[in-house]
Amino acid sequence: MPQRLTPRAILDKLVSFPTMSHDSNLPLIEWVDEYLTSHGISAHRHYNEDNEKAAIFAHVGPEIEGGVVMSGHTDVVPVEGQPWGTDPFEVVEKDGKLFGRGTCDMKGFDALAIWALVEGRYCDLKRPLQIALSYDEEIGCTGAPPLIEAMAPILPKASAVIVGEPSMMQAVTGHKGGTGFHVHMRGFEVHSSIMHTGVNAIMYGAKLIEWANEMNAANMDAEPSEMDAVFDPPWTTLHVGQIGGGTAHNITALDCKFGLDFRFVPGDSSQDWKDRFKARVSEVEAEMQAVQPSAHIALEEFFGVPALTPETDGEAEMIVRRLTGDNAARVVSYGTEAGHFQNAGYSAVICGPGDIAQAHQPNEYLTVAQFEAGQAFMERLLDMLKG
């Protein structure tokens, strides 16, 4: 009989892999694959385009539809420049907390899901239990769509997905969607004393940023729909967090680069906002080219996360509420892979151990109490699937 690891032993192993989004996650995936296979569980990998990263998914229980998917991601954010008091890639328990990169976001849930899947292998399940672990969630949930697509022809379709992002083991039934654009303004350099003959990429870029400010002000003043009113803030937001460009103070800037992100409330159309932004880009570009035809604006959309819309009588929500006893209405403004699963026809909900305030922080931690609450949740889930 192969060894059945405890949730804590699995967590220790997962955290030991430095799976920052700019690095490969294959050592972690290989370990998970080998561990599941040792227990007679057939695991399936789906690689990214350059074969440097992979997602993994698996199934236990009867080969029928209607099961439950435990969804998590394997990547973590970088630790460079953060003042850690412990080794980020070793779980250190102190004062009732489990310190380590990813303990909260979200290898704590991943460890519990792997543990539950192996336990389910030795149970008489009447409904299937599945696991889906992705890559590149932290850079825009870009690994989820190919993972979901890869699962479709291999696993029986589940009827509910529990995305284990940190929610203090409470049901979160909705979140905003999001997308982001890399914006590259290409101007025309002249001496600033004759700036009217050049195209200052920074100053024209400022017109797009000011448009974002105007849209935020208008959205803030608008009356939100009933669906959107539960979010904080209850409107779509536009944000620029980084900008760079220019050569010298007395030369019109040749280049200006910045990122512009949208976070959409479910009641807004993401495509409509993208179209409005592109229309404003076209107007500004025409102004630039009226001065110098070689000037232009390049856009690159680098992520797209659909909103998770609260469901009416959604099965995933009902399962989590049944297992936790939590009946409060709860939505968040950050995005997760739950929206992708919902778009693919699954009922989806967010429920996982830990506080989102700890995510991405130096000295990230998951409390022992939350980890134990997560294990108790998984035990109740297994009991339900036996029933």
mmCIF file of C-alpha atoms in Angstrom:
data_model
loop_
_atom_site.group_PDB
_atom_site.id
_atom_site.type_symbol
_atom_site.label_atom_id
_atom_site.label_comp_id
_atom_site.label_asym_id
_atom_site.label_seq_id
_atom_site.Cartn_x
_atom_site.Cartn_y
_atom_site.Cartn_z
ATOM 1 C CA MET A 1 0.000 0.000 0.000
ATOM 2 C CA PRO A 2 1.549 3.371 -1.022
ATOM 3 C CA GLN A 3 1.863 6.031 1.645
ATOM 4 C CA ARG A 4 -1.120 8.337 2.078
ATOM 5 C CA LEU A 5 0.329 11.714 2.996
ATOM 6 C CA THR A 6 -1.347 14.109 5.402
ATOM 7 C CA PRO A 7 -2.564 17.486 4.103
ATOM 8 C CA ARG A 8 0.315 19.166 5.973
ATOM 9 C CA ALA A 9 2.914 16.877 4.380
ATOM 10 C CA ILE A 10 1.482 17.645 0.947
ATOM 11 C CA LEU A 11 1.506 21.382 1.689
ATOM 12 C CA ASP A 12 5.149 21.228 2.765
ATOM 13 C CA LYS A 13 6.026 19.541 -0.534
ATOM 14 C CA LEU A 14 4.045 21.947 -2.726
ATOM 15 C CA VAL A 15 5.506 25.058 -1.089
ATOM 16 C CA SER A 16 9.039 23.692 -1.583
ATOM 17 C CA PHE A 17 8.616 24.145 -5.344
ATOM 18 C CA PRO A 18 9.341 27.817 -6.308
ATOM 19 C CA THR A 19 6.607 28.033 -8.926
ATOM 20 C CA MET A 20 6.692 31.781 -9.596
ATOM 21 C CA SER A 21 4.816 32.624 -12.784
ATOM 22 C CA HIS A 22 8.054 33.528 -14.588
ATOM 23 C CA ASP A 23 9.428 30.021 -13.907
ATOM 24 C CA SER A 24 8.387 26.489 -14.820
ATOM 25 C CA ASN A 25 5.971 24.560 -12.612
ATOM 26 C CA LEU A 26 6.895 21.169 -14.086
ATOM 27 C CA PRO A 27 8.748 19.787 -11.016
ATOM 28 C CA LEU A 28 5.596 20.347 -8.935
ATOM 29 C CA ILE A 29 3.347 18.844 -11.613
ATOM 30 C CA GLU A 30 5.612 15.818 -11.948
ATOM 31 C CA TRP A 31 5.483 15.244 -8.188
ATOM 32 C CA VAL A 32 1.683 15.511 -8.114
ATOM 33 C CA ASP A 33 1.411 13.165 -11.095
ATOM 34 C CA GLU A 34 3.689 10.578 -9.475
ATOM 35 C CA TYR A 35 1.866 10.793 -6.141
ATOM 36 C CA LEU A 36 -1.581 10.367 -7.694
ATOM 37 C CA THR A 37 -0.362 7.575 -9.961
ATOM 38 C CA SER A 38 1.088 5.739 -6.956
ATOM 39 C CA HIS A 39 -2.473 5.518 -5.664
ATOM 40 C CA GLY A 40 -3.884 4.237 -8.937
ATOM 41 C CA ILE A 41 -5.269 7.593 -10.051
ATOM 42 C CA SER A 42 -4.832 8.405 -13.742
ATOM 43 C CA ALA A 43 -3.616 11.993 -13.986
ATOM 44 C CA HIS A 44 -3.624 13.968 -17.219
ATOM 45 C CA ARG A 45 -1.314 16.846 -18.088
ATOM 46 C CA HIS A 46 -1.885 19.730 -20.478
ATOM 47 C CA TYR A 47 1.228 21.670 -21.477
ATOM 48 C CA ASN A 48 1.524 25.281 -22.555
ATOM 49 C CA GLU A 49 2.837 26.166 -26.015
ATOM 50 C CA ASP A 50 6.533 25.955 -25.121
ATOM 51 C CA ASN A 51 6.115 22.866 -22.904
ATOM 52 C CA GLU A 52 7.663 24.674 -19.930
ATOM 53 C CA LYS A 53 4.491 24.623 -17.822
ATOM 54 C CA ALA A 54 1.607 22.236 -17.411
ATOM 55 C CA ALA A 55 -1.796 21.894 -15.845
ATOM 56 C CA ILE A 56 -2.925 18.605 -14.333
ATOM 57 C CA PHE A 57 -6.367 17.095 -13.843
ATOM 58 C CA ALA A 58 -7.717 13.794 -12.529
ATOM 59 C CA HIS A 59 -10.907 11.948 -11.545
ATOM 60 C CA VAL A 60 -11.906 9.413 -8.886
ATOM 61 C CA GLY A 61 -15.223 7.685 -8.399
ATOM 62 C CA PRO A 62 -17.720 6.401 -10.947
ATOM 63 C CA GLU A 63 -17.201 7.337 -14.609
ATOM 64 C CA ILE A 64 -20.368 9.402 -14.760
ATOM 65 C CA GLU A 65 -21.262 13.052 -15.096
ATOM 66 C CA GLY A 66 -22.443 15.210 -12.209
ATOM 67 C CA GLY A 67 -19.348 15.267 -10.032
ATOM 68 C CA VAL A 68 -17.507 18.073 -8.233
ATOM 69 C CA VAL A 69 -14.293 19.720 -9.440
ATOM 70 C CA MET A 70 -11.781 21.117 -6.948
ATOM 71 C CA SER A 71 -10.031 23.921 -8.857
ATOM 72 C CA GLY A 72 -6.726 25.508 -7.898
ATOM 73 C CA HIS A 73 -3.647 27.107 -9.445
ATOM 74 C CA THR A 74 -0.028 26.074 -8.953
ATOM 75 C CA ASP A 75 1.762 29.360 -9.645
ATOM 76 C CA VAL A 76 2.663 31.940 -7.019
ATOM 77 C CA VAL A 77 3.784 35.555 -7.172
ATOM 78 C CA PRO A 78 7.495 36.447 -6.873
ATOM 79 C CA VAL A 79 9.293 36.972 -3.580
ATOM 80 C CA GLU A 80 12.093 39.173 -4.922
ATOM 81 C CA GLY A 81 12.374 42.434 -3.025
ATOM 82 C CA GLN A 82 10.054 41.336 -0.221
ATOM 83 C CA PRO A 83 11.367 41.362 3.383
ATOM 84 C CA TRP A 84 10.708 37.751 4.395
ATOM 85 C CA GLY A 85 11.551 36.644 7.917
ATOM 86 C CA THR A 86 11.666 32.964 6.921
ATOM 87 C CA ASP A 87 12.556 30.922 3.858
ATOM 88 C CA PRO A 88 9.566 31.555 1.538
ATOM 89 C CA PHE A 89 9.818 28.036 0.129
ATOM 90 C CA GLU A 90 9.692 26.194 3.418
ATOM 91 C CA VAL A 91 6.549 25.987 5.529
ATOM 92 C CA VAL A 92 7.346 27.373 8.980
ATOM 93 C CA GLU A 93 4.744 26.993 11.726
ATOM 94 C CA LYS A 94 4.745 29.711 14.357
ATOM 95 C CA ASP A 95 2.050 31.186 16.609
ATOM 96 C CA GLY A 96 -0.693 29.172 14.916
ATOM 97 C CA LYS A 97 0.335 30.279 11.419
ATOM 98 C CA LEU A 98 1.865 28.430 8.486
ATOM 99 C CA PHE A 99 4.313 30.808 6.809
ATOM 100 C CA GLY A 100 5.455 30.292 3.212
ATOM 101 C CA ARG A 101 4.884 31.566 -0.298
ATOM 102 C CA GLY A 102 1.583 30.184 -1.519
ATOM 103 C CA THR A 103 0.359 28.753 1.773
ATOM 104 C CA CYS A 104 -2.639 31.071 1.489
ATOM 105 C CA ASP A 105 -2.740 31.709 -2.269
ATOM 106 C CA MET A 106 -3.329 28.904 -2.922
ATOM 107 C CA LYS A 107 -1.247 25.841 -2.227
ATOM 108 C CA GLY A 108 -3.112 25.351 1.040
ATOM 109 C CA PHE A 109 -6.241 24.511 -0.921
ATOM 110 C CA ASP A 110 -4.242 22.546 -3.507
ATOM 111 C CA ALA A 111 -2.820 20.344 -0.752
ATOM 112 C CA LEU A 112 -6.276 19.714 0.681
ATOM 113 C CA ALA A 113 -7.666 18.925 -2.780
ATOM 114 C CA ILE A 114 -4.876 16.424 -3.515
ATOM 115 C CA TRP A 115 -5.420 14.827 -0.110
ATOM 116 C CA ALA A 116 -9.181 14.591 -0.681
ATOM 117 C CA LEU A 117 -8.736 13.075 -4.137
ATOM 118 C CA VAL A 118 -6.515 10.304 -2.771
ATOM 119 C CA GLU A 119 -8.924 9.698 0.119
ATOM 120 C CA GLY A 120 -11.740 9.525 -2.423
ATOM 121 C CA ARG A 121 -9.836 6.842 -4.309
ATOM 122 C CA TYR A 122 -10.371 4.549 -1.323
ATOM 123 C CA CYS A 123 -14.022 5.491 -0.716
ATOM 124 C CA ASP A 124 -17.176 4.114 -2.268
ATOM 125 C CA LEU A 125 -18.114 7.362 -4.006
ATOM 126 C CA LYS A 126 -21.506 7.566 -5.648
ATOM 127 C CA ARG A 127 -20.588 10.821 -7.396
ATOM 128 C CA PRO A 128 -17.191 11.644 -8.903
ATOM 129 C CA LEU A 129 -14.576 13.937 -7.408
ATOM 130 C CA GLN A 130 -12.167 15.721 -9.746
ATOM 131 C CA ILE A 131 -9.165 17.990 -9.392
ATOM 132 C CA ALA A 132 -7.946 20.669 -11.839
ATOM 133 C CA LEU A 133 -4.678 22.505 -11.114
ATOM 134 C CA SER A 134 -3.694 25.244 -13.563
ATOM 135 C CA TYR A 135 -0.678 27.418 -14.370
ATOM 136 C CA ASP A 136 -0.390 31.183 -15.000
ATOM 137 C CA GLU A 137 -3.359 32.225 -12.880
ATOM 138 C CA GLU A 138 -1.314 35.024 -11.339
ATOM 139 C CA ILE A 139 -0.672 36.677 -14.710
ATOM 140 C CA GLY A 140 -4.290 36.880 -15.801
ATOM 141 C CA CYS A 141 -5.851 33.421 -15.443
ATOM 142 C CA THR A 142 -4.439 32.575 -18.875
ATOM 143 C CA GLY A 143 -3.911 28.898 -18.095
ATOM 144 C CA ALA A 144 -7.526 28.146 -17.197
ATOM 145 C CA PRO A 145 -9.195 28.166 -20.640
ATOM 146 C CA PRO A 146 -6.816 25.590 -22.197
ATOM 147 C CA LEU A 147 -7.104 23.445 -19.049
ATOM 148 C CA ILE A 148 -10.904 23.458 -19.209
ATOM 149 C CA GLU A 149 -10.788 22.678 -22.916
ATOM 150 C CA ALA A 150 -8.399 19.772 -22.324
ATOM 151 C CA MET A 151 -10.626 18.300 -19.602
ATOM 152 C CA ALA A 152 -13.733 18.204 -21.789
ATOM 153 C CA PRO A 153 -12.976 15.122 -23.941
ATOM 154 C CA ILE A 154 -11.326 13.155 -21.114
ATOM 155 C CA LEU A 155 -13.275 13.633 -17.883
ATOM 156 C CA PRO A 156 -17.037 13.168 -17.433
ATOM 157 C CA LYS A 157 -18.585 16.636 -17.151
ATOM 158 C CA ALA A 158 -18.933 17.728 -13.544
ATOM 159 C CA SER A 159 -21.916 19.739 -12.406
ATOM 160 C CA ALA A 160 -20.126 21.948 -9.855
ATOM 161 C CA VAL A 161 -16.738 23.599 -9.488
ATOM 162 C CA ILE A 162 -15.291 24.813 -6.187
ATOM 163 C CA VAL A 163 -12.481 27.304 -6.816
ATOM 164 C CA GLY A 164 -10.397 27.326 -3.659
ATOM 165 C CA GLU A 165 -9.142 30.907 -3.599
ATOM 166 C CA PRO A 166 -8.801 32.210 -0.021
ATOM 167 C CA SER A 167 -12.249 33.169 1.265
ATOM 168 C CA MET A 168 -12.041 32.145 4.940
ATOM 169 C CA MET A 169 -14.015 29.023 3.985
ATOM 170 C CA GLN A 170 -17.025 31.163 3.110
ATOM 171 C CA ALA A 171 -19.047 31.082 -0.089
ATOM 172 C CA VAL A 172 -18.214 33.780 -2.644
ATOM 173 C CA THR A 173 -20.708 33.697 -5.484
ATOM 174 C CA GLY A 174 -19.605 36.565 -7.731
ATOM 175 C CA HIS A 175 -16.616 38.600 -8.811
ATOM 176 C CA LYS A 176 -15.692 41.235 -11.346
ATOM 177 C CA GLY A 177 -14.209 40.419 -14.710
ATOM 178 C CA GLY A 178 -11.081 42.041 -16.051
ATOM 179 C CA THR A 179 -8.852 42.689 -18.990
ATOM 180 C CA GLY A 180 -5.667 44.622 -19.564
ATOM 181 C CA PHE A 181 -3.876 46.304 -22.451
ATOM 182 C CA HIS A 182 -0.213 47.033 -22.958
ATOM 183 C CA VAL A 183 -0.262 50.457 -24.645
ATOM 184 C CA HIS A 184 2.721 51.628 -26.707
ATOM 185 C CA MET A 185 2.558 55.221 -27.914
ATOM 186 C CA ARG A 186 5.089 55.872 -30.720
ATOM 187 C CA GLY A 187 5.754 59.567 -31.263
ATOM 188 C CA PHE A 188 8.228 61.689 -33.218
ATOM 189 C CA GLU A 189 11.280 63.310 -31.635
ATOM 190 C CA VAL A 190 12.123 67.005 -32.070
ATOM 191 C CA HIS A 191 13.635 69.637 -29.814
ATOM 192 C CA SER A 192 11.046 70.788 -27.306
ATOM 193 C CA SER A 193 11.432 74.393 -28.496
ATOM 194 C CA ILE A 194 9.616 73.327 -31.695
ATOM 195 C CA MET A 195 7.395 70.755 -30.076
ATOM 196 C CA HIS A 196 4.510 71.611 -32.401
ATOM 197 C CA THR A 197 6.396 69.854 -35.216
ATOM 198 C CA GLY A 198 6.903 66.678 -33.203
ATOM 199 C CA VAL A 199 4.654 64.157 -31.485
ATOM 200 C CA ASN A 200 5.191 63.788 -27.751
ATOM 201 C CA ALA A 201 4.225 60.196 -26.972
ATOM 202 C CA ILE A 202 3.918 60.918 -23.256
ATOM 203 C CA MET A 203 1.600 63.874 -23.683
ATOM 204 C CA TYR A 204 -0.616 62.016 -26.142
ATOM 205 C CA GLY A 205 -0.574 59.010 -23.823
ATOM 206 C CA ALA A 206 -1.828 61.334 -21.100
ATOM 207 C CA LYS A 207 -4.947 61.884 -23.189
ATOM 208 C CA LEU A 208 -5.786 58.186 -22.920
ATOM 209 C CA ILE A 209 -5.073 58.208 -19.202
ATOM 210 C CA GLU A 210 -7.280 61.262 -18.752
ATOM 211 C CA TRP A 211 -10.012 59.430 -20.681
ATOM 212 C CA ALA A 212 -9.712 56.652 -18.085
ATOM 213 C CA ASN A 213 -10.100 59.241 -15.309
ATOM 214 C CA GLU A 214 -13.208 60.651 -16.999
ATOM 215 C CA MET A 215 -14.735 57.181 -17.371
ATOM 216 C CA ASN A 216 -14.083 56.408 -13.705
ATOM 217 C CA ALA A 217 -15.797 59.632 -12.668
ATOM 218 C CA ALA A 218 -18.801 58.912 -14.893
ATOM 219 C CA ASN A 219 -19.072 55.327 -13.654
ATOM 220 C CA MET A 220 -18.885 56.473 -10.050
ATOM 221 C CA ASP A 221 -21.744 58.923 -10.581
ATOM 222 C CA ALA A 222 -24.000 56.450 -12.398
ATOM 223 C CA GLU A 223 -26.720 54.538 -10.537
ATOM 224 C CA PRO A 224 -25.592 50.880 -10.278
ATOM 225 C CA SER A 225 -27.875 48.031 -11.215
ATOM 226 C CA GLU A 226 -29.175 45.726 -8.499
ATOM 227 C CA MET A 227 -26.619 43.111 -9.547
ATOM 228 C CA ASP A 228 -23.706 45.546 -9.523
ATOM 229 C CA ALA A 229 -24.677 47.322 -6.297
ATOM 230 C CA VAL A 230 -23.309 44.481 -4.157
ATOM 231 C CA PHE A 231 -19.731 45.066 -5.353
ATOM 232 C CA ASP A 232 -17.205 47.429 -3.790
ATOM 233 C CA PRO A 233 -16.964 49.666 -5.691
ATOM 234 C CA PRO A 234 -20.225 49.018 -7.573
ATOM 235 C CA TRP A 235 -18.906 50.179 -10.948
ATOM 236 C CA THR A 236 -16.371 49.262 -13.618
ATOM 237 C CA THR A 237 -12.932 50.706 -12.859
ATOM 238 C CA LEU A 238 -10.084 51.708 -15.201
ATOM 239 C CA HIS A 239 -6.561 51.827 -13.828
ATOM 240 C CA VAL A 240 -3.009 52.691 -14.912
ATOM 241 C CA GLY A 241 -0.371 51.440 -12.493
ATOM 242 C CA GLN A 242 2.873 51.797 -14.451
ATOM 243 C CA ILE A 243 4.165 54.198 -17.100
ATOM 244 C CA GLY A 244 7.506 54.877 -18.763
ATOM 245 C CA GLY A 245 8.983 56.777 -21.687
ATOM 246 C CA GLY A 246 10.943 59.742 -22.950
ATOM 247 C CA THR A 247 14.615 60.454 -23.616
ATOM 248 C CA ALA A 248 15.289 63.882 -22.075
ATOM 249 C CA HIS A 249 13.370 66.818 -20.669
ATOM 250 C CA ASN A 250 13.968 68.907 -23.818
ATOM 251 C CA ILE A 251 13.032 66.283 -26.439
ATOM 252 C CA THR A 252 9.496 65.333 -27.385
ATOM 253 C CA ALA A 253 9.081 61.762 -26.184
ATOM 254 C CA LEU A 254 9.525 59.129 -28.875
ATOM 255 C CA ASP A 255 7.934 56.391 -26.789
ATOM 256 C CA CYS A 256 5.487 56.034 -23.947
ATOM 257 C CA LYS A 257 4.423 52.681 -22.564
ATOM 258 C CA PHE A 258 1.839 51.920 -19.903
ATOM 259 C CA GLY A 259 -0.708 49.324 -18.939
ATOM 260 C CA LEU A 260 -4.409 50.027 -18.661
ATOM 261 C CA ASP A 261 -6.584 47.552 -16.770
ATOM 262 C CA PHE A 262 -10.362 47.243 -16.615
ATOM 263 C CA ARG A 263 -12.306 45.546 -13.819
ATOM 264 C CA PHE A 264 -15.854 45.016 -15.037
ATOM 265 C CA VAL A 265 -18.963 44.642 -12.926
ATOM 266 C CA PRO A 266 -21.071 41.719 -14.190
ATOM 267 C CA GLY A 267 -23.730 44.067 -15.537
ATOM 268 C CA ASP A 268 -21.299 45.691 -17.984
ATOM 269 C CA SER A 269 -20.189 44.270 -21.303
ATOM 270 C CA SER A 270 -16.429 43.778 -21.435
ATOM 271 C CA GLN A 271 -16.539 43.928 -25.225
ATOM 272 C CA ASP A 272 -18.364 47.251 -25.117
ATOM 273 C CA TRP A 273 -15.645 48.727 -22.888
ATOM 274 C CA LYS A 274 -12.898 47.371 -25.108
ATOM 275 C CA ASP A 275 -14.601 48.855 -28.160
ATOM 276 C CA ARG A 276 -14.953 52.243 -26.451
ATOM 277 C CA PHE A 277 -11.294 52.258 -25.487
ATOM 278 C CA LYS A 278 -10.176 51.311 -28.980
ATOM 279 C CA ALA A 279 -12.374 54.066 -30.429
ATOM 280 C CA ARG A 280 -10.668 56.634 -28.188
ATOM 281 C CA VAL A 281 -7.268 55.211 -29.174
ATOM 282 C CA SER A 282 -8.167 55.696 -32.839
ATOM 283 C CA GLU A 283 -9.089 59.338 -32.194
ATOM 284 C CA VAL A 284 -5.811 60.081 -30.407
ATOM 285 C CA GLU A 285 -3.804 58.236 -33.051
ATOM 286 C CA ALA A 286 -5.432 60.334 -35.777
ATOM 287 C CA GLU A 287 -4.372 63.496 -33.920
ATOM 288 C CA MET A 288 -0.786 62.211 -33.728
ATOM 289 C CA GLN A 289 -0.674 61.250 -37.395
ATOM 290 C CA ALA A 290 -2.007 64.654 -38.444
ATOM 291 C CA VAL A 291 1.340 65.999 -37.192
ATOM 292 C CA GLN A 292 3.572 63.096 -38.227
ATOM 293 C CA PRO A 293 2.168 60.151 -40.238
ATOM 294 C CA SER A 294 4.696 57.707 -38.789
ATOM 295 C CA ALA A 295 3.304 58.154 -35.267
ATOM 296 C CA HIS A 296 1.037 55.376 -34.059
ATOM 297 C CA ILE A 297 -0.412 53.491 -31.079
ATOM 298 C CA ALA A 298 0.018 49.743 -30.594
ATOM 299 C CA LEU A 299 -2.284 47.767 -28.288
ATOM 300 C CA GLU A 300 -1.730 44.291 -26.899
ATOM 301 C CA GLU A 301 -4.466 42.680 -24.828
ATOM 302 C CA PHE A 302 -2.583 40.559 -22.300
ATOM 303 C CA PHE A 303 -5.313 38.960 -20.209
ATOM 304 C CA GLY A 304 -9.043 38.481 -20.088
ATOM 305 C CA VAL A 305 -10.930 37.219 -17.035
ATOM 306 C CA PRO A 306 -14.706 36.849 -17.314
ATOM 307 C CA ALA A 307 -16.856 37.913 -14.400
ATOM 308 C CA LEU A 308 -18.409 35.319 -12.103
ATOM 309 C CA THR A 309 -22.114 36.112 -12.127
ATOM 310 C CA PRO A 310 -24.112 35.057 -9.043
ATOM 311 C CA GLU A 311 -26.273 32.097 -10.027
ATOM 312 C CA THR A 312 -29.905 31.426 -9.197
ATOM 313 C CA ASP A 313 -30.079 28.080 -7.396
ATOM 314 C CA GLY A 314 -26.543 27.256 -8.535
ATOM 315 C CA GLU A 315 -25.453 23.748 -7.529
ATOM 316 C CA ALA A 316 -21.917 24.772 -6.582
ATOM 317 C CA GLU A 317 -23.222 27.432 -4.225
ATOM 318 C CA MET A 318 -25.741 25.041 -2.681
ATOM 319 C CA ILE A 319 -23.010 22.441 -2.054
ATOM 320 C CA VAL A 320 -20.727 24.926 -0.315
ATOM 321 C CA ARG A 321 -23.530 26.371 1.779
ATOM 322 C CA ARG A 322 -24.608 22.880 2.785
ATOM 323 C CA LEU A 323 -21.061 21.933 3.826
ATOM 324 C CA THR A 324 -20.170 25.205 5.593
ATOM 325 C CA GLY A 325 -23.515 26.426 6.925
ATOM 326 C CA ASP A 326 -22.651 29.852 5.478
ATOM 327 C CA ASN A 327 -25.708 31.619 4.049
ATOM 328 C CA ALA A 328 -24.386 35.179 3.654
ATOM 329 C CA ALA A 329 -24.313 36.929 0.261
ATOM 330 C CA ARG A 330 -20.708 37.657 -0.641
ATOM 331 C CA VAL A 331 -18.928 38.959 -3.772
ATOM 332 C CA VAL A 332 -15.387 40.246 -4.430
ATOM 333 C CA SER A 333 -13.770 42.706 -6.821
ATOM 334 C CA TYR A 334 -10.760 40.582 -7.791
ATOM 335 C CA GLY A 335 -10.923 37.970 -10.534
ATOM 336 C CA THR A 336 -10.495 34.172 -10.408
ATOM 337 C CA GLU A 337 -10.720 31.169 -12.692
ATOM 338 C CA ALA A 338 -14.331 30.649 -11.592
ATOM 339 C CA GLY A 339 -15.566 32.943 -14.372
ATOM 340 C CA HIS A 340 -13.860 30.751 -16.991
ATOM 341 C CA PHE A 341 -15.504 27.622 -15.583
ATOM 342 C CA GLN A 342 -18.892 29.341 -15.520
ATOM 343 C CA ASN A 343 -18.447 30.422 -19.142
ATOM 344 C CA ALA A 344 -17.732 26.789 -20.004
ATOM 345 C CA GLY A 345 -21.078 25.700 -18.607
ATOM 346 C CA TYR A 346 -20.169 24.734 -15.041
ATOM 347 C CA SER A 347 -21.874 25.951 -11.896
ATOM 348 C CA ALA A 348 -19.051 27.666 -9.984
ATOM 349 C CA VAL A 349 -18.383 29.110 -6.552
ATOM 350 C CA ILE A 350 -15.319 30.290 -4.621
ATOM 351 C CA CYS A 351 -14.503 28.744 -1.257
ATOM 352 C CA GLY A 352 -11.064 28.155 0.210
ATOM 353 C CA PRO A 353 -8.986 28.542 3.363
ATOM 354 C CA GLY A 354 -7.183 31.738 4.256
ATOM 355 C CA ASP A 355 -7.607 35.492 4.108
ATOM 356 C CA ILE A 356 -7.129 37.205 0.727
ATOM 357 C CA ALA A 357 -5.376 40.037 2.594
ATOM 358 C CA GLN A 358 -2.416 37.670 3.047
ATOM 359 C CA ALA A 359 -2.110 36.908 -0.671
ATOM 360 C CA HIS A 360 1.067 38.238 -2.350
ATOM 361 C CA GLN A 361 2.408 39.637 0.928
ATOM 362 C CA PRO A 362 5.861 39.138 2.445
ATOM 363 C CA ASN A 363 5.621 36.560 5.235
ATOM 364 C CA GLU A 364 2.453 35.198 3.653
ATOM 365 C CA TYR A 365 0.697 32.785 5.967
ATOM 366 C CA LEU A 366 -2.302 30.507 6.367
ATOM 367 C CA THR A 367 -3.557 29.971 9.888
ATOM 368 C CA VAL A 368 -3.560 26.426 11.205
ATOM 369 C CA ALA A 369 -7.221 26.924 12.126
ATOM 370 C CA GLN A 370 -8.130 27.751 8.524
ATOM 371 C CA PHE A 371 -6.145 24.790 7.199
ATOM 372 C CA GLU A 372 -7.952 22.506 9.631
ATOM 373 C CA ALA A 373 -11.294 24.045 8.631
ATOM 374 C CA GLY A 374 -10.409 23.279 5.015
ATOM 375 C CA GLN A 375 -9.702 19.658 5.859
ATOM 376 C CA ALA A 376 -13.009 19.356 7.717
ATOM 377 C CA PHE A 377 -14.741 20.785 4.632
ATOM 378 C CA MET A 378 -13.086 18.154 2.421
ATOM 379 C CA GLU A 379 -14.145 15.391 4.808
ATOM 380 C CA ARG A 380 -17.748 16.575 4.620
ATOM 381 C CA LEU A 381 -17.491 16.807 0.823
ATOM 382 C CA LEU A 382 -16.343 13.187 0.648
ATOM 383 C CA ASP A 383 -19.197 12.124 2.919
ATOM 384 C CA MET A 384 -21.663 13.938 0.662
ATOM 385 C CA LEU A 385 -20.281 12.229 -2.459
ATOM 386 C CA LYS A 386 -20.596 8.834 -0.799
ATOM 387 C CA GLY A 387 -24.260 9.467 -0.114
#
